[in-house]
Each structure stands twice: as structure tokens, then as C-alpha cells.
mmCIF file of N, CA, C and O in Angstrom:
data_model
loop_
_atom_site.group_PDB
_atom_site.id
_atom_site.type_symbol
_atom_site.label_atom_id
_atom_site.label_comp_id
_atom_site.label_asym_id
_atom_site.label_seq_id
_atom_site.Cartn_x
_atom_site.Cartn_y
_atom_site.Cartn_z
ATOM 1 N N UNK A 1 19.485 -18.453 -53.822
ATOM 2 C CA UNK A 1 19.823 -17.116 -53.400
ATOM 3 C C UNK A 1 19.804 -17.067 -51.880
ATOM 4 O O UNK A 1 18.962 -17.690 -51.233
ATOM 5 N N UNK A 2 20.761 -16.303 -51.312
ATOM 6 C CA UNK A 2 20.998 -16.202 -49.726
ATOM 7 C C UNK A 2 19.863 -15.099 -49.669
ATOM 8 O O UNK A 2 19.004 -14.619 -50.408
ATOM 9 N N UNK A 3 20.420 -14.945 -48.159
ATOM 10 C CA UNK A 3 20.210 -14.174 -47.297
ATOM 11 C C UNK A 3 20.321 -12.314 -47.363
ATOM 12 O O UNK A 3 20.547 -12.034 -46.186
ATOM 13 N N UNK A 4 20.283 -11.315 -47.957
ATOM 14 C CA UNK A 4 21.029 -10.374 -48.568
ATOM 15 C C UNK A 4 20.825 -8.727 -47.451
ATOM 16 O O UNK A 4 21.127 -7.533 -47.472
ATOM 17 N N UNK A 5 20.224 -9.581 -46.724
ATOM 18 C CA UNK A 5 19.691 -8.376 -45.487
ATOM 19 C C UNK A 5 21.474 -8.199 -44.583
ATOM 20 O O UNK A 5 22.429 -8.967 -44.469
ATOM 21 N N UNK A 6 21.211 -6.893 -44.142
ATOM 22 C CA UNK A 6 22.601 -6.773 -43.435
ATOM 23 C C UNK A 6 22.725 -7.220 -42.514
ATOM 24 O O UNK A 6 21.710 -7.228 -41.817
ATOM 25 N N UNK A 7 24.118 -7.924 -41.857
ATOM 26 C CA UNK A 7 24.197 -8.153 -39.964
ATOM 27 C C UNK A 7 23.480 -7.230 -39.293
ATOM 28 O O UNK A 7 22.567 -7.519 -38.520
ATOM 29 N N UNK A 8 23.957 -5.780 -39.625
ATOM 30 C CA UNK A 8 23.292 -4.732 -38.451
ATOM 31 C C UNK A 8 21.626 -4.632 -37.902
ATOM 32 O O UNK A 8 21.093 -4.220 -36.872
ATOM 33 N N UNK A 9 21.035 -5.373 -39.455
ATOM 34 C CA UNK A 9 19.517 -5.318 -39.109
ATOM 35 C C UNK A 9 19.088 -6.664 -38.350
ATOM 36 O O UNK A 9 17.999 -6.595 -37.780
ATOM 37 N N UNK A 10 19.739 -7.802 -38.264
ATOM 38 C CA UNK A 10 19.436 -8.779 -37.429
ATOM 39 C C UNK A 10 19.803 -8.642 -36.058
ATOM 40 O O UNK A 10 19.164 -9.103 -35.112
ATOM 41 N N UNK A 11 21.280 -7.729 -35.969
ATOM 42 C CA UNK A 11 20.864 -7.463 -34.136
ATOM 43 C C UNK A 11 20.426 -6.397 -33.774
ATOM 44 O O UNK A 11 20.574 -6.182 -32.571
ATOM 45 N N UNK A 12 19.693 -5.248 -34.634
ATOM 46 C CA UNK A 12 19.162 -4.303 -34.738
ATOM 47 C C UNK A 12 17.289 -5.202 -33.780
ATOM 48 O O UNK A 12 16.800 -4.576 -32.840
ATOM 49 N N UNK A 13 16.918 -5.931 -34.033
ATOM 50 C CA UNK A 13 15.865 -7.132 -34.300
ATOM 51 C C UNK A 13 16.117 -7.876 -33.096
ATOM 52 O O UNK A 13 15.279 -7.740 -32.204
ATOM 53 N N UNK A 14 17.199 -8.712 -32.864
ATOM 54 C CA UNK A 14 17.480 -9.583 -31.506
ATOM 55 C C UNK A 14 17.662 -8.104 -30.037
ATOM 56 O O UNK A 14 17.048 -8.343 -28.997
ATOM 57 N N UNK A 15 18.391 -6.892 -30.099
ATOM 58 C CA UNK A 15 17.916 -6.132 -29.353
ATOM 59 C C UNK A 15 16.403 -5.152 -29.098
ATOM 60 O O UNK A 15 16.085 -4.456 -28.134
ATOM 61 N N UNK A 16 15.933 -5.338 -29.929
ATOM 62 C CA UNK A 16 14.683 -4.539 -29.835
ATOM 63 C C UNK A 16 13.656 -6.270 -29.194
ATOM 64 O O UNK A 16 12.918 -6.276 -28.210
ATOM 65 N N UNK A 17 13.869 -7.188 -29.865
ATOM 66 C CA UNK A 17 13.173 -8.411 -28.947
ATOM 67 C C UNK A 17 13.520 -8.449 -27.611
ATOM 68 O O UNK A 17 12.595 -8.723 -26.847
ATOM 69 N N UNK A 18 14.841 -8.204 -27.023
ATOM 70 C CA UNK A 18 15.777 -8.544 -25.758
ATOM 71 C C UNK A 18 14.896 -7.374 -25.069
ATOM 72 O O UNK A 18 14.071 -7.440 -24.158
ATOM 73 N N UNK A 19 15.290 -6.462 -25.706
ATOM 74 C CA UNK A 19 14.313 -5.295 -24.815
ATOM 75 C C UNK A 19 12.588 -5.241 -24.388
ATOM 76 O O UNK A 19 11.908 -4.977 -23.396
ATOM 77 N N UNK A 20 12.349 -5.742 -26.065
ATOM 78 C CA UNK A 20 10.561 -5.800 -25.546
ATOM 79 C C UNK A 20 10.491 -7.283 -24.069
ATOM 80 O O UNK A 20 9.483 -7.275 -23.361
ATOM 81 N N UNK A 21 11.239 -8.031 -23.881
ATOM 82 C CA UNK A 21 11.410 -9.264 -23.029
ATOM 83 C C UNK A 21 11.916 -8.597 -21.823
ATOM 84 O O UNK A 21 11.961 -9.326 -20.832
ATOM 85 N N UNK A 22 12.324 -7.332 -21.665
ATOM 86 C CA UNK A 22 13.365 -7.365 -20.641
ATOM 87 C C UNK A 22 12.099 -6.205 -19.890
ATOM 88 O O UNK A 22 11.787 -6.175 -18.700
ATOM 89 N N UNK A 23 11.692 -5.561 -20.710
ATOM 90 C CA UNK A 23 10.394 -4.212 -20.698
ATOM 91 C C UNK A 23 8.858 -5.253 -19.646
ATOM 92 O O UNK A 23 8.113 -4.920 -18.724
ATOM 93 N N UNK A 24 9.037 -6.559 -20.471
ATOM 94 C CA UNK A 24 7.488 -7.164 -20.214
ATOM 95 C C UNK A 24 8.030 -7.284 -18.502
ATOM 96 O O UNK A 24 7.668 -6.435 -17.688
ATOM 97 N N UNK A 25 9.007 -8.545 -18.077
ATOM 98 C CA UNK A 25 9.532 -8.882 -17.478
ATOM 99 C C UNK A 25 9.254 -7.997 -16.322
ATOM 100 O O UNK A 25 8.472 -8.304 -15.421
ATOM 101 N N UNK A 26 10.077 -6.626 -16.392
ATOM 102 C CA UNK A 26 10.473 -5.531 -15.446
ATOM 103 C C UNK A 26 8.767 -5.183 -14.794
ATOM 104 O O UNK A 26 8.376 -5.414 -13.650
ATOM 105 N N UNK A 27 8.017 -4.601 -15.879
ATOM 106 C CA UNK A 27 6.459 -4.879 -15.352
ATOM 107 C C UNK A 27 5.967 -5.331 -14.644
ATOM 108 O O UNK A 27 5.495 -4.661 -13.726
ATOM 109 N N UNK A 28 5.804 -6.793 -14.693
ATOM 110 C CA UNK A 28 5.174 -7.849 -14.359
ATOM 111 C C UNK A 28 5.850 -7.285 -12.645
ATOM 112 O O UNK A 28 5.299 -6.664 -11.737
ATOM 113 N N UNK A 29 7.479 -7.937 -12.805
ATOM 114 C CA UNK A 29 7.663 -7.691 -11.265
ATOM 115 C C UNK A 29 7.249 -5.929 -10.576
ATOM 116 O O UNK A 29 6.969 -5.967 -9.378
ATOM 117 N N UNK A 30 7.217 -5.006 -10.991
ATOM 118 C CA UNK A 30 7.107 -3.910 -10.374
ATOM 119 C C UNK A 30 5.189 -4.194 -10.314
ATOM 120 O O UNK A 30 4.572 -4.522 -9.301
ATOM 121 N N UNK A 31 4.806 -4.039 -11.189
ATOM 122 C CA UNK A 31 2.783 -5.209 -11.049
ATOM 123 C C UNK A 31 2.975 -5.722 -9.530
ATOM 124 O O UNK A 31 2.636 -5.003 -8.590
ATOM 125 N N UNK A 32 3.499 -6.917 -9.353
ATOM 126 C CA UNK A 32 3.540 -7.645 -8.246
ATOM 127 C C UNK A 32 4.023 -6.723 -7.042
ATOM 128 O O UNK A 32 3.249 -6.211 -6.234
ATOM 129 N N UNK A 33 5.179 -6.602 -7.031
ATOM 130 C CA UNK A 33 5.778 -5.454 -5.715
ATOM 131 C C UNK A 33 4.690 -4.631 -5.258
ATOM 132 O O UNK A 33 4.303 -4.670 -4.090
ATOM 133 N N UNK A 34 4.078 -3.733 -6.317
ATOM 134 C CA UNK A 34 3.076 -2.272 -6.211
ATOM 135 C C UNK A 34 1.825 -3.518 -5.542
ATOM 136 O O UNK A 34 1.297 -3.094 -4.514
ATOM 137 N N UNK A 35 1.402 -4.700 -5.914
ATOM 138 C CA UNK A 35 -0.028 -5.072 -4.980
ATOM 139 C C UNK A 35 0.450 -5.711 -3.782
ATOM 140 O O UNK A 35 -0.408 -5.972 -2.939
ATOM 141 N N UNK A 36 1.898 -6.082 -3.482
ATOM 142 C CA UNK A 36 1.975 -6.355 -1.977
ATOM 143 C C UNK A 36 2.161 -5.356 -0.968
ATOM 144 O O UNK A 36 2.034 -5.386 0.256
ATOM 145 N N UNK A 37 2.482 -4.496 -1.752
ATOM 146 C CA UNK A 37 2.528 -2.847 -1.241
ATOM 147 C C UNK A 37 1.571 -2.492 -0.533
ATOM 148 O O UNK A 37 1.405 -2.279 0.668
ATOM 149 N N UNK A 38 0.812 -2.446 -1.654
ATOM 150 C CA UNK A 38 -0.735 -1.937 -1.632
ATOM 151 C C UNK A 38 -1.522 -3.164 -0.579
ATOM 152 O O UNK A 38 -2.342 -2.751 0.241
ATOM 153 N N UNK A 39 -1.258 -4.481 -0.649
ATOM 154 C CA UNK A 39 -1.774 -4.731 0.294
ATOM 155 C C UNK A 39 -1.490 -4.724 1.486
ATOM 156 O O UNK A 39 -2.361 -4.790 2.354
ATOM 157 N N UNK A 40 -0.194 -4.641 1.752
ATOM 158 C CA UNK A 40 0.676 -4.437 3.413
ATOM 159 C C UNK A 40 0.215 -3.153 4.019
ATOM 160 O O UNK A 40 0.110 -3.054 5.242
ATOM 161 N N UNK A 41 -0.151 -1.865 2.969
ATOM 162 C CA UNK A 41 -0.351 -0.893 3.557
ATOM 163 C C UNK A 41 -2.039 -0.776 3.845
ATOM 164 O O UNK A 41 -2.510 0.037 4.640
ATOM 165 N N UNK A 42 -2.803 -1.682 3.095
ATOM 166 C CA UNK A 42 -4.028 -2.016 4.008
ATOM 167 C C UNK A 42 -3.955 -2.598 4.843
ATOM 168 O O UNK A 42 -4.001 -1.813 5.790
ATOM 169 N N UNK A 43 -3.836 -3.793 5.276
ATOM 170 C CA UNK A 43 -3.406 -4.483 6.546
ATOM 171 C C UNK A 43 -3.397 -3.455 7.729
ATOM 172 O O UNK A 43 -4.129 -3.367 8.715
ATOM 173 N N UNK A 44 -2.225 -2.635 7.268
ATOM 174 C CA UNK A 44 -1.536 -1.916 8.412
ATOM 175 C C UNK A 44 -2.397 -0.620 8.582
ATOM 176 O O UNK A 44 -2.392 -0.067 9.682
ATOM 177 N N UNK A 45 -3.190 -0.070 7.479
ATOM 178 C CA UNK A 45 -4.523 0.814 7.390
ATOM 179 C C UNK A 45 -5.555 0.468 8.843
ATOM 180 O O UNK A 45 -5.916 1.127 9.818
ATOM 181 N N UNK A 46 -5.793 -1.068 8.306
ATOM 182 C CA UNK A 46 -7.003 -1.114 9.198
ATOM 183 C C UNK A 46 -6.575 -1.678 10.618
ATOM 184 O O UNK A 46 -7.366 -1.556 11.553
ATOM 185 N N UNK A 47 -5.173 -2.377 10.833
ATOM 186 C CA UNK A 47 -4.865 -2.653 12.388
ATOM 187 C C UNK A 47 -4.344 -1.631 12.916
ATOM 188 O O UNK A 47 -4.683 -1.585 14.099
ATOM 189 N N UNK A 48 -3.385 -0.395 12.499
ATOM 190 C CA UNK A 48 -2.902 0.234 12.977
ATOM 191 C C UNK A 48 -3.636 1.855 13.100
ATOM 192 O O UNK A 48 -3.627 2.670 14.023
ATOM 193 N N UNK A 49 -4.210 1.887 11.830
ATOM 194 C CA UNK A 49 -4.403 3.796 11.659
ATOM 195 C C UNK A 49 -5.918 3.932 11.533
ATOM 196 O O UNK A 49 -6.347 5.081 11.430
ATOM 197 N N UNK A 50 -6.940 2.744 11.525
ATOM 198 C CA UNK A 50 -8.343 3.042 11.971
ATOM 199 C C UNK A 50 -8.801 2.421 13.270
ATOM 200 O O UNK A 50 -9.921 2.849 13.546
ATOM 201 N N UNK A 51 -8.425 1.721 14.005
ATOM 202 C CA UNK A 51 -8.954 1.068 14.882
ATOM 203 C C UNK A 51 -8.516 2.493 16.105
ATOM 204 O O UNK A 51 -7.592 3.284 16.292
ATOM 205 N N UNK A 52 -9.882 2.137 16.709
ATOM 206 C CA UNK A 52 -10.065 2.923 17.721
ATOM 207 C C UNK A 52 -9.688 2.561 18.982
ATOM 208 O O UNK A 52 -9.831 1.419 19.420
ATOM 209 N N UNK A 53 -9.071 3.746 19.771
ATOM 210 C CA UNK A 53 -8.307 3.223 21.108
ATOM 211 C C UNK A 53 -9.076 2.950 22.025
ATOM 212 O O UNK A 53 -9.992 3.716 22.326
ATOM 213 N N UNK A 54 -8.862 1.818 22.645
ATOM 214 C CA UNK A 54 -9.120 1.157 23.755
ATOM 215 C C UNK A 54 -8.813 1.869 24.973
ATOM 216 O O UNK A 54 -7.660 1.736 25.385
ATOM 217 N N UNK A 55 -9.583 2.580 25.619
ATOM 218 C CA UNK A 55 -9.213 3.024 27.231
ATOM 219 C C UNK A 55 -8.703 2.037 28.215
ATOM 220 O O UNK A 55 -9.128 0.898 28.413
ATOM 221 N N UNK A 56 -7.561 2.757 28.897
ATOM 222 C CA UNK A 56 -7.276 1.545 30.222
ATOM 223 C C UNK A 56 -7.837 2.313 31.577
ATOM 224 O O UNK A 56 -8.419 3.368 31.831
ATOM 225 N N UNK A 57 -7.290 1.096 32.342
ATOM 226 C CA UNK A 57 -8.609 1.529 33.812
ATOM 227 C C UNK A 57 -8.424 3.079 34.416
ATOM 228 O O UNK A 57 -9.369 3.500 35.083
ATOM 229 N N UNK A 58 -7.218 3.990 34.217
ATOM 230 C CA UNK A 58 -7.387 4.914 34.351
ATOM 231 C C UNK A 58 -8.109 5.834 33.980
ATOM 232 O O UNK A 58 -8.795 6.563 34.696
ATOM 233 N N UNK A 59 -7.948 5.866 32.331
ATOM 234 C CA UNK A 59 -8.930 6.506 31.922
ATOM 235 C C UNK A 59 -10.472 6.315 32.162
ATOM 236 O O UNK A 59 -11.280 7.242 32.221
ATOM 237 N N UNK A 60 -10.820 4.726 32.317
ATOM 238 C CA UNK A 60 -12.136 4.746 32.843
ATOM 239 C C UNK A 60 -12.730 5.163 33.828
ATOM 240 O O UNK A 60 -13.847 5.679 33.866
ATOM 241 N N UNK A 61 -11.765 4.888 34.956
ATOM 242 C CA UNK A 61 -12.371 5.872 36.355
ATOM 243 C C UNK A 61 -11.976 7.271 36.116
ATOM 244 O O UNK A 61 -12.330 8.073 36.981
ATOM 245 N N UNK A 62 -11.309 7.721 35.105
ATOM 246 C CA UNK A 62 -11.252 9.362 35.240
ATOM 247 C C UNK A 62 -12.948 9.448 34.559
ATOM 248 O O UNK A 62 -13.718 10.334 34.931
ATOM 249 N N UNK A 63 -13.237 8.685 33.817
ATOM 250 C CA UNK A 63 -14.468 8.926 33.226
ATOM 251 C C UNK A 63 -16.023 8.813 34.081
ATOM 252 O O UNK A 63 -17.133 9.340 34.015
ATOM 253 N N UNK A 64 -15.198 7.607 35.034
ATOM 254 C CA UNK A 64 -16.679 7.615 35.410
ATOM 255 C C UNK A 64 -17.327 8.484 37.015
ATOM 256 O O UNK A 64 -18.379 8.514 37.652
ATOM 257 N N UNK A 65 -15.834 9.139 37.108
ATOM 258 C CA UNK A 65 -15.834 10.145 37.985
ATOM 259 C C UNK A 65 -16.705 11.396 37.557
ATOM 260 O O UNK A 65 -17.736 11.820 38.079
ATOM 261 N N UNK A 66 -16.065 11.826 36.557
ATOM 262 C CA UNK A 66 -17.111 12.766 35.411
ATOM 263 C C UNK A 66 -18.124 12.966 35.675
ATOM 264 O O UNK A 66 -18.666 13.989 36.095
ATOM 265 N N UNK A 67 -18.690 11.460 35.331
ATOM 266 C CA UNK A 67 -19.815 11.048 35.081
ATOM 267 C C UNK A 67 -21.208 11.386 36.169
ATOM 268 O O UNK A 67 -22.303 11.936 36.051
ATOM 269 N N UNK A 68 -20.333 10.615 37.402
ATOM 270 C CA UNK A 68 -20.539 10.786 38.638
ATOM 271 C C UNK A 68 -21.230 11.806 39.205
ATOM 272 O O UNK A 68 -22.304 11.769 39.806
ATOM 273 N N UNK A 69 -20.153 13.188 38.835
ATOM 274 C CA UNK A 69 -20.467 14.455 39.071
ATOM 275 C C UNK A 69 -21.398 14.947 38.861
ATOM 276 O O UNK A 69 -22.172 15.652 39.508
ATOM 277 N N UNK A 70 -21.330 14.360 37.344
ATOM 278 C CA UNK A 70 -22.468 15.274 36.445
ATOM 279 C C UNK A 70 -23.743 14.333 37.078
ATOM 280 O O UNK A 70 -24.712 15.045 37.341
ATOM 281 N N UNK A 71 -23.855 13.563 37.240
ATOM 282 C CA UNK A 71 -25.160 13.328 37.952
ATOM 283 C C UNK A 71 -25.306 13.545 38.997
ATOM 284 O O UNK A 71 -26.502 13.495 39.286
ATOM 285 N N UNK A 72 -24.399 13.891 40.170
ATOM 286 C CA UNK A 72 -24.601 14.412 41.264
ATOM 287 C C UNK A 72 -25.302 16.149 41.018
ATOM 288 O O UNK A 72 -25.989 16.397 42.009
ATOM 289 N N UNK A 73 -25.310 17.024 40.289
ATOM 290 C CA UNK A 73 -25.746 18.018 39.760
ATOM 291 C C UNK A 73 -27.387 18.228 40.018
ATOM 292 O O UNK A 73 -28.210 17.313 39.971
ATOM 293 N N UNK A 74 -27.665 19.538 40.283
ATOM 294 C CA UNK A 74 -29.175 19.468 40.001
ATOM 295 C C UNK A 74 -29.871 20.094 38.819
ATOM 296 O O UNK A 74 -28.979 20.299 37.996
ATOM 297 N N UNK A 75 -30.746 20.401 38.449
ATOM 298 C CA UNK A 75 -31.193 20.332 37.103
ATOM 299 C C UNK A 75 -31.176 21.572 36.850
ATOM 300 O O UNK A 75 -31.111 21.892 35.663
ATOM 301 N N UNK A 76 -31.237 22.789 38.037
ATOM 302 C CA UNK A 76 -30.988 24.160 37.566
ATOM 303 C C UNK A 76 -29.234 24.362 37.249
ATOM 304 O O UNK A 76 -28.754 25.304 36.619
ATOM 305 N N UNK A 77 -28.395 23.122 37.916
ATOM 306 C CA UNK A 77 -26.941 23.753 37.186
ATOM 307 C C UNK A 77 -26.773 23.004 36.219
ATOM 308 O O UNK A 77 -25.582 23.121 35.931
ATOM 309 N N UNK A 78 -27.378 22.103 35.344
ATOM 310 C CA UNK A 78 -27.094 21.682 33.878
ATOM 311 C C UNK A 78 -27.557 22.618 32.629
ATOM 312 O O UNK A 78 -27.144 22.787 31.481
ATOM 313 N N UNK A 79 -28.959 23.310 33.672
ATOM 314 C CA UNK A 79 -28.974 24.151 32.322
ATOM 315 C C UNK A 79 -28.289 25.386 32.372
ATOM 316 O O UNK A 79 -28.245 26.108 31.376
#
């Protein structure tokens, strides 16, 4: 005795496999993409958007002019 199942249900079967293969596949790469993502945008987290700015020599002598002042001051004009 053959086979007695219809054509339609065997590629009914080879597309629902093609798909669960094509479904895993698509995952996996969007998986991968989303953690280089995720890691490029740490990288760029901690060199670019937490690190704290570095003063250049201007700003330092505007600072230590300030500074200057305020210790040139006497103790009745601080308080």
C-alpha cells in the first residue's frame, strides 16, 4: 500500500519547516545585531557621554584667579 496522504499536505509541511528555519535564522541574526548595538552604544556611553571634561589652560587661570580673590578677602566679607 502507498502513500495515500495528499500533495497539498506535504508542502503544506515543507513550508511550515522552511518557515520555522527561516523564523530561527532571522533571530539569531537580529540576537547578534541588537548585542553589537548594545555594545557600541556602551563603548560610546562611557568614552563619550560620562567622562568628565577636562579644563584647558584658560579655564584654569579663569579659575585660579577666582580663587585668588577669594583668598585675598577678609573674613568679615566671606561671611
Amino acid at each position: 500500500e502507498g502513500d495515500h496522504s495528499p500533495q497539498w499536505i506535504h508542502f503544506l509541511y515543507a513550508m511550515t519547516t522552511a518557515s520555522a528555519l527561516f523564523y530561527t535564522l532571522l533571530s539569531m541574526w537580529l540576537a547578534i545585531h541588537a548585542s553589537i548595538s548594545a555594545h557600541s552604544f556602551g563603548v560610546r556611553m562611557l568614552t563619550q557621554l560620562v567622562r568628565l571634561p577636562i579644563p584647558n589652560k584658560a579655564q584654569l587661570d579663569a579659575a585660579t584667579a577666582i580663587a585668588r580673590d577669594f583668598e585675598g578677602l577678609g573674613v568679615t566679607s566671606v561671611l
